[in-house]
Short mmCIF file of C-alpha atoms and ligand atoms in Angstrom, two decimals:
data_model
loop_
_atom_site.label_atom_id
_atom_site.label_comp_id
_atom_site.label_asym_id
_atom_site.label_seq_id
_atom_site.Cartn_x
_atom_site.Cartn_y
_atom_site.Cartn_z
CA UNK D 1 -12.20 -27.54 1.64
CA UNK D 2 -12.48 -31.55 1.59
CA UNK D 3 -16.11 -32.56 2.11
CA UNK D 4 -18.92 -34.81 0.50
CA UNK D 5 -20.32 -32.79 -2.52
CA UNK D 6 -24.07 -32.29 -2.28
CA UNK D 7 -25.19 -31.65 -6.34
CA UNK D 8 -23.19 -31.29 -8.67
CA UNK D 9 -25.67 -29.50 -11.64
CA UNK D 10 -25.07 -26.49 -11.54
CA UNK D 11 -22.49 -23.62 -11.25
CA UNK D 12 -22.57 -23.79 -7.30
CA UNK D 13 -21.44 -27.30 -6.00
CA UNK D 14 -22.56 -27.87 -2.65
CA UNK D 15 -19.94 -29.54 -0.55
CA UNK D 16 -20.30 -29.96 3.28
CA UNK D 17 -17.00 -30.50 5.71
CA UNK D 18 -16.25 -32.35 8.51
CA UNK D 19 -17.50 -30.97 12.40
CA UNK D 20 -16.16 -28.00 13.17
CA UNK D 21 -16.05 -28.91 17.08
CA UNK D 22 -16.94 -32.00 19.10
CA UNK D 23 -19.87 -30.21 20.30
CA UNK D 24 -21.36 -29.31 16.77
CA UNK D 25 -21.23 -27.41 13.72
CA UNK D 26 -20.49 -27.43 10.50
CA UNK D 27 -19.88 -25.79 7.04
CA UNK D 28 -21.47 -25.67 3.61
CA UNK D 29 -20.00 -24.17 1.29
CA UNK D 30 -20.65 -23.42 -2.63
CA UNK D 31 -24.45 -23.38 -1.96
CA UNK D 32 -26.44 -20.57 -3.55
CA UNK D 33 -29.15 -19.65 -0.49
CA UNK D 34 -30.76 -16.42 -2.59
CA UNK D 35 -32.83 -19.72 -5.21
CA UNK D 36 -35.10 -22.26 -3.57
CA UNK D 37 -32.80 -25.15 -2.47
CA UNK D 38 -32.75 -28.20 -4.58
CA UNK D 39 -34.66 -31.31 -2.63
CA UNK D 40 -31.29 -33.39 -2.11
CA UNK D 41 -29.56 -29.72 -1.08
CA UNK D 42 -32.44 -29.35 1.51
CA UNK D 43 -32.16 -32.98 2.71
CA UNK D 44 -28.51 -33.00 3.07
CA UNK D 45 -29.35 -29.34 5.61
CA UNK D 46 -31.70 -30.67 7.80
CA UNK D 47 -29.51 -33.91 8.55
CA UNK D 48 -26.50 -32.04 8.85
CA UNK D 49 -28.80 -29.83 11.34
CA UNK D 50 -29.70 -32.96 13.65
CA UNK D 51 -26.44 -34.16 13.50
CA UNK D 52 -24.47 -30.82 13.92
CA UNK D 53 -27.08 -28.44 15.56
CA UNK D 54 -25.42 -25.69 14.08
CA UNK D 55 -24.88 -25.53 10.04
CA UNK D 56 -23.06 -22.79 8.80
CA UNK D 57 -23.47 -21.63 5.12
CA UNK D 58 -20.12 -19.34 3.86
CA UNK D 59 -20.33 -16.86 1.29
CA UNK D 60 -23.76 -15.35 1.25
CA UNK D 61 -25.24 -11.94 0.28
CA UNK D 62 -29.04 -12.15 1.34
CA UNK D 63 -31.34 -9.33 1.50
CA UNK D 64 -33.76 -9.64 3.78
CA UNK D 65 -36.43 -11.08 0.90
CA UNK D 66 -34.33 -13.59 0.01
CA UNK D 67 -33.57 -14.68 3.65
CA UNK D 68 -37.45 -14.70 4.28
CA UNK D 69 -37.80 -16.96 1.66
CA UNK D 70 -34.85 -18.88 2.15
CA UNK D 71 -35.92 -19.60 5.94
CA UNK D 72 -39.83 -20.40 5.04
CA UNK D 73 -38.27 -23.70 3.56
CA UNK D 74 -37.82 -24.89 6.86
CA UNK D 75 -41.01 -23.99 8.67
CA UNK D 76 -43.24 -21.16 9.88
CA UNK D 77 -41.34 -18.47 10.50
CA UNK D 78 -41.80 -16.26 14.33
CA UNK D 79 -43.04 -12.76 14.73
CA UNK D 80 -39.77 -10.73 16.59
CA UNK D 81 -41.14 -10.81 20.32
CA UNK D 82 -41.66 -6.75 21.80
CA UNK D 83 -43.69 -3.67 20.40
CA UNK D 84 -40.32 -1.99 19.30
CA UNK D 85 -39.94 -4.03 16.41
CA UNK D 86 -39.95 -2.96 12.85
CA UNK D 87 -43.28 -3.06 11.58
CA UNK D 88 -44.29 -4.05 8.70
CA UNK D 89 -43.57 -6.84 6.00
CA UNK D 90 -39.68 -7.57 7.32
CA UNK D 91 -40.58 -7.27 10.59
CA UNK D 92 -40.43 -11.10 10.38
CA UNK D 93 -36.66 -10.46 9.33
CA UNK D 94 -34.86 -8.08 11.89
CA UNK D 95 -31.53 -7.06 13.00
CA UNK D 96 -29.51 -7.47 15.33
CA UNK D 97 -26.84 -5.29 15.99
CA UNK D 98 -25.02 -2.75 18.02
CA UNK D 99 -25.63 0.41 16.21
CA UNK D 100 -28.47 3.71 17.56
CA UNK D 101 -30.18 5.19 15.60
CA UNK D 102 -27.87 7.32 14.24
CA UNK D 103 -25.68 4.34 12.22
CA UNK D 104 -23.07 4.32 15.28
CA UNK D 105 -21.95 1.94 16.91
CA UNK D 106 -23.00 1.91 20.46
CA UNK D 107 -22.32 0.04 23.96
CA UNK D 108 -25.86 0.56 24.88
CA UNK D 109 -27.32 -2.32 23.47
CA UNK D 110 -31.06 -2.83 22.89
CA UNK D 111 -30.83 -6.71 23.02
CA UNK D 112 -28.50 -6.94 25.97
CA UNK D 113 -30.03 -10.32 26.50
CA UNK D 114 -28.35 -11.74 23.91
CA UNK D 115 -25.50 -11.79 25.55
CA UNK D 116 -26.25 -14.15 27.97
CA UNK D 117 -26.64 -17.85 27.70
CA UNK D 118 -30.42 -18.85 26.46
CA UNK D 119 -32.62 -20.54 23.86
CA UNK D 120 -34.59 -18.37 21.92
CA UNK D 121 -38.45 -17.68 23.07
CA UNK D 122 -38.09 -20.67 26.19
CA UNK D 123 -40.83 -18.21 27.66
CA UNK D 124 -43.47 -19.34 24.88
CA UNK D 125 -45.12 -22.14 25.48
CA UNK D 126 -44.56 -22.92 22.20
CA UNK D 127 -40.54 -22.16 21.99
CA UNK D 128 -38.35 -21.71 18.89
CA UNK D 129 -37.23 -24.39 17.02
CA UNK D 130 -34.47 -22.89 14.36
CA UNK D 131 -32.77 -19.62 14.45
CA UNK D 132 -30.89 -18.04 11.27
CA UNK D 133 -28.75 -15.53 11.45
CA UNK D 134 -26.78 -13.98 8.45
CA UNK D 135 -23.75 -11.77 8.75
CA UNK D 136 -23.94 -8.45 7.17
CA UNK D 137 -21.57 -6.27 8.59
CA UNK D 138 -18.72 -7.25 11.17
CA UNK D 139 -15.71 -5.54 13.24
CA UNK D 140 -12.39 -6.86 11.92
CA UNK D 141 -12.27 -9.23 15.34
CA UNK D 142 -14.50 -10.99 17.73
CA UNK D 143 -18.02 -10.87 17.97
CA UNK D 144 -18.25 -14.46 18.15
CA UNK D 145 -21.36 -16.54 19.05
CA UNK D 146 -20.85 -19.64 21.45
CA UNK D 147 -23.34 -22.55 21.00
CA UNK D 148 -23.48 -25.15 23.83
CA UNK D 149 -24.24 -28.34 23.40
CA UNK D 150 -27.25 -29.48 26.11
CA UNK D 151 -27.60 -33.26 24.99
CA UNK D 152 -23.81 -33.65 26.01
CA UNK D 153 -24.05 -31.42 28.85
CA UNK D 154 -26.70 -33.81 30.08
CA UNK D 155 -25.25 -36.87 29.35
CA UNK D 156 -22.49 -35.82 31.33
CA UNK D 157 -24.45 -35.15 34.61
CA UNK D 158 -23.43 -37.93 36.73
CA UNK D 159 -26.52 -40.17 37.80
CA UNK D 160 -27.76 -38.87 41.20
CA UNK D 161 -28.35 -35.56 39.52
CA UNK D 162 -30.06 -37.22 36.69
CA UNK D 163 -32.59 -38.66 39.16
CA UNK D 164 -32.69 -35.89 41.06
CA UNK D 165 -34.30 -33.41 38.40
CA UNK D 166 -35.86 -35.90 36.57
CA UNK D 167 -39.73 -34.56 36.04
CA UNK D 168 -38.87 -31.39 37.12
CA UNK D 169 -40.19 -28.22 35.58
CA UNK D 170 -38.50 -24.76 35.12
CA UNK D 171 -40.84 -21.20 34.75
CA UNK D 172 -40.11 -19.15 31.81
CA UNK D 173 -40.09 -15.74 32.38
CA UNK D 174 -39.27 -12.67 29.69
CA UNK D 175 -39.46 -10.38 32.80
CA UNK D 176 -37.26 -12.64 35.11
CA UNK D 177 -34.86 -12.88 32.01
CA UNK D 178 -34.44 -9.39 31.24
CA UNK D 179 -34.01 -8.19 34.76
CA UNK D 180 -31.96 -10.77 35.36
CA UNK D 181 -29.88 -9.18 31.60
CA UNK D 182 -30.57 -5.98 33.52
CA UNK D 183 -32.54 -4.63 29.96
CA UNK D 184 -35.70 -2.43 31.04
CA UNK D 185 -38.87 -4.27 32.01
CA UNK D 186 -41.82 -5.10 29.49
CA UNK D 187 -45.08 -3.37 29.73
CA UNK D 188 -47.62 -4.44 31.65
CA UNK D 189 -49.31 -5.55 28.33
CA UNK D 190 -46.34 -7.29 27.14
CA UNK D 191 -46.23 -9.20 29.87
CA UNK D 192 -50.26 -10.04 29.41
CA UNK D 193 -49.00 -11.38 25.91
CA UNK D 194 -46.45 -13.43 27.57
CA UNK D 195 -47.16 -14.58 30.40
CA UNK D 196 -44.53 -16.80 32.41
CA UNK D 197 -44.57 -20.71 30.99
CA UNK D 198 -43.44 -23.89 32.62
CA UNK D 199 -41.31 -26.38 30.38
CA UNK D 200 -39.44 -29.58 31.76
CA UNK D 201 -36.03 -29.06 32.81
CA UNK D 202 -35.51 -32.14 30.59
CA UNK D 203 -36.43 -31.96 27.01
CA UNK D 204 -36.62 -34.70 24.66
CA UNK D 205 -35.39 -33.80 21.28
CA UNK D 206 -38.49 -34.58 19.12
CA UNK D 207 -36.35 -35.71 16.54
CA UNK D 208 -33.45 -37.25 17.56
CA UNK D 209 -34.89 -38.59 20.93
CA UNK D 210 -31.73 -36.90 22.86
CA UNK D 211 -32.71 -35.92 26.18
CA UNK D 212 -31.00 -32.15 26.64
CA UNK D 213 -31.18 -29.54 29.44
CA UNK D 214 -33.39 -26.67 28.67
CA UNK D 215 -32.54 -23.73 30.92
CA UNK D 216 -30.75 -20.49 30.42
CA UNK D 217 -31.06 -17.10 30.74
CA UNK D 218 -34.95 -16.94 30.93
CA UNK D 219 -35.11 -20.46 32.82
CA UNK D 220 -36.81 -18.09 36.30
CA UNK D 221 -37.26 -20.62 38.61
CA UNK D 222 -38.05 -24.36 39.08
CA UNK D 223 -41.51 -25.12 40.06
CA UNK D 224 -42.55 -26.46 43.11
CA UNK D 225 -39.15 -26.54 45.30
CA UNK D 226 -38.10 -23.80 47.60
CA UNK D 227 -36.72 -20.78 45.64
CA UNK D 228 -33.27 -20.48 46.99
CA UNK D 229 -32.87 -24.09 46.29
CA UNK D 230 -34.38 -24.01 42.73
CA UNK D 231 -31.65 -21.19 41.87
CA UNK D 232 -28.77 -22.67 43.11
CA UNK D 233 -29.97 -25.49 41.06
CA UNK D 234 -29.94 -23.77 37.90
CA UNK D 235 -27.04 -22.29 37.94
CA UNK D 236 -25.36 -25.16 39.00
CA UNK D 237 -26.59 -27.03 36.02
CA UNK D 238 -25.98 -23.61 33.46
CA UNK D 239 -22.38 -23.76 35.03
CA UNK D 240 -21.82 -27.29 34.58
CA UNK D 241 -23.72 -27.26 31.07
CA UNK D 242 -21.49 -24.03 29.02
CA UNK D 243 -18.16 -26.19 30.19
CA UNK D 244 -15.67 -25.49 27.58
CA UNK D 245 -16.01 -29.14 25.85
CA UNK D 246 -19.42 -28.65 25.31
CA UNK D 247 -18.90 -25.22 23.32
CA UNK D 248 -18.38 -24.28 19.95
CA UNK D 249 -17.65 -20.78 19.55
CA UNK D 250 -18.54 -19.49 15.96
CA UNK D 251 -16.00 -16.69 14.39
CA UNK D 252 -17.71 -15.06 11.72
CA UNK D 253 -16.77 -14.89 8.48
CA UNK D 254 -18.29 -12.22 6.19
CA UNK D 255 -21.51 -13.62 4.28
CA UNK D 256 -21.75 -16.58 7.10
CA UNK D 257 -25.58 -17.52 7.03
CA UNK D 258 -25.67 -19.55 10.23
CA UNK D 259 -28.74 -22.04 11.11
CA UNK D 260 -28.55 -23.50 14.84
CA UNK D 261 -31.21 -25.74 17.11
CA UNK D 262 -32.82 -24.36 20.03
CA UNK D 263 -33.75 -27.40 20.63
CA UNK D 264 -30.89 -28.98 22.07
CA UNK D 265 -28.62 -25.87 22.08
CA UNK D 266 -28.08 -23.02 24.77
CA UNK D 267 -26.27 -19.55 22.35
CA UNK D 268 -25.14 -16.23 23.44
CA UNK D 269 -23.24 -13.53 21.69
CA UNK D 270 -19.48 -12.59 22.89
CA UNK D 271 -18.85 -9.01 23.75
CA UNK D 272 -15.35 -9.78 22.74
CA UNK D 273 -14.96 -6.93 20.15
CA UNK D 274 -14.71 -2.96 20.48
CA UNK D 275 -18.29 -2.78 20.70
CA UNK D 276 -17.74 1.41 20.69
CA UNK D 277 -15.53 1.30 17.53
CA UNK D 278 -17.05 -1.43 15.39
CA UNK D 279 -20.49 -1.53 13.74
CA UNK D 280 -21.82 -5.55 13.91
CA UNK D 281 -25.25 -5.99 11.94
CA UNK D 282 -26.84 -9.48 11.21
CA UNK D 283 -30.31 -10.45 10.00
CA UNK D 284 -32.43 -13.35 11.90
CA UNK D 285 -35.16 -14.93 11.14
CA UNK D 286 -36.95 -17.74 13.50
CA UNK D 287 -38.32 -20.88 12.98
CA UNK D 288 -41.25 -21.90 15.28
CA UNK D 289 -41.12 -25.05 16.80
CA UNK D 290 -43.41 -27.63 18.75
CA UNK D 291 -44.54 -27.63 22.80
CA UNK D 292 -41.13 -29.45 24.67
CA UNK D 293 -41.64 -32.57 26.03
C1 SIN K 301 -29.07 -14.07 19.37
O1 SIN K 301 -29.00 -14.31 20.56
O2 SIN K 301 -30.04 -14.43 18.70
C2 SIN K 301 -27.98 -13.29 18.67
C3 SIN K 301 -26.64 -13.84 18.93
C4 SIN K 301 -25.56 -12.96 18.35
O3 SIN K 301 -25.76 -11.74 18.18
O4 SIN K 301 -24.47 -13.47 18.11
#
């Protein structure tokens, strides 16, 4: 691959390539993600990260330590939301996947929410900032993730609609989200713990000062307009804001370590793979990010 190398002392040469997509990504290769990164290594990530949104590093083989450690460099890392998850000291790093409990691979997915657009934890009032997830085992095709890019899709809007939602604000709801994924409801003290949140339907990107769209799959309803209307609203705008030019659709590639920005990003996983046949295990870990503005 042709791309600007990164460091060049040591046996891994760090080389990043052009976008992968006009709406974002791209790939690192040669970096070694199991030692602490090297300062101009870490630089180079977190401007490829505001420029790209979604940073891709190829060739990795990370246990779960070593993708802890690997993801405190960028921040505080976020407790898996739900009682089912694994307790204990890589609870912090879990999987996602499509196997029971058996090993087998399984249509009956646990995290069928994943599979629809959203942006990880919108229903905290403090909401995700980075999400990593590493590729451990994949079928032999599909079981892409698509990233959509929600400073373009608002740029895009024409005017009128730009006026017309300016200031508004959108309820966050884990129940409205996974009834809407049609996943079983949370307890009634899970839903204490997280109670619905209101964001704007407008977020500034704290870094980059992009205004984006931040809806989704747990985006409930829109505060203070009639219901009906609010919907129709939303998934007008979720409709107009996965549009094919705004998409990149990640194909995996075994030891893929992929970083993306909820920030400015909508994801969802593609069920475009024999979900029955094929086992497809990654490892996340979640960066927690800062009160949307
Ligand atoms: C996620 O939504 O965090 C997981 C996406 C995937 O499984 O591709």
């Amino acid at each position: 691959m042709t791309g600007t190398v990164l460091a060049t002392a040591s046996v891994h040469t760090p080389s990043i390539g052009a976008r992968l997509s006009p709406a974002g990504g791209v790939a690192i290769t040669g970096a070694d993600l199991s030692r602490p990164l090297p300062a101009d290594l870490r630089d180079a990530t977190l401007a490829a990260f505001r420029e790209h949104h979604v940073v891709v590093f190829r060739d990795q083989d990370l246990s779960k330590e070593e993708q802890l450690a690997f993801t405190l460099q960028f921040g505080e890392i976020e407790e898996h939301v739900g009682r089912h998850s694994a307790a204990g000291r890589y609870g912090l790093v879990h999987t996602v996947t499509n196997v029971d409990e058996d090993g087998r691979p399984t249509t009956k997915l646990s995290a069928v929410g994943n599979y629809h657009w959203h942006t990880d934890k919108s229903y905290h009032a403090v909401p995700s900032l980075m999400t990593l997830l590493h590729a451990k085992e994949l079928p032999p095709e599909g079981g892409d993730t698509q990233f959509a890019n929600m400073a373009m899709a608002y740029e895009a809007l024409p005017e009128d609609m730009k006026q017309q939602i300016a200031g508004l604000r959108v309820v966050h709801s884990w129940a409205a989200s996974r009834r809407r994924a049609g996943a079983p409801p949370p307890s009634d003290i899970e839903m204490r713990e997280r109670p619905p949140v209101d964001h704007p339907i407008v977020r500034t990107h704290p870094e980059t000062g992009a205004k984006t769209l931040y809806i989704g799959n747990h985006a409930s309803h829109i505060s203070g307009i009639p219901e009906t209307e609010g919907d129709a609203l939303l998934s007008d705008l979720l409709e107009h804001a996965t549009q094919p030019q705004f998409v990149y659709t990640h194909h995996w590639c075994g030891g893929d370590l992929v970083m993306w920005d909820n920030r400015c990003l909508l994801h969802r996983a593609l069920a475009n793979y024999e979900m029955a046949k094929y086992r497809r295990i990654l490892h996340r870990t979640v960066v927690t990010g800062t009160v949307p503005f």
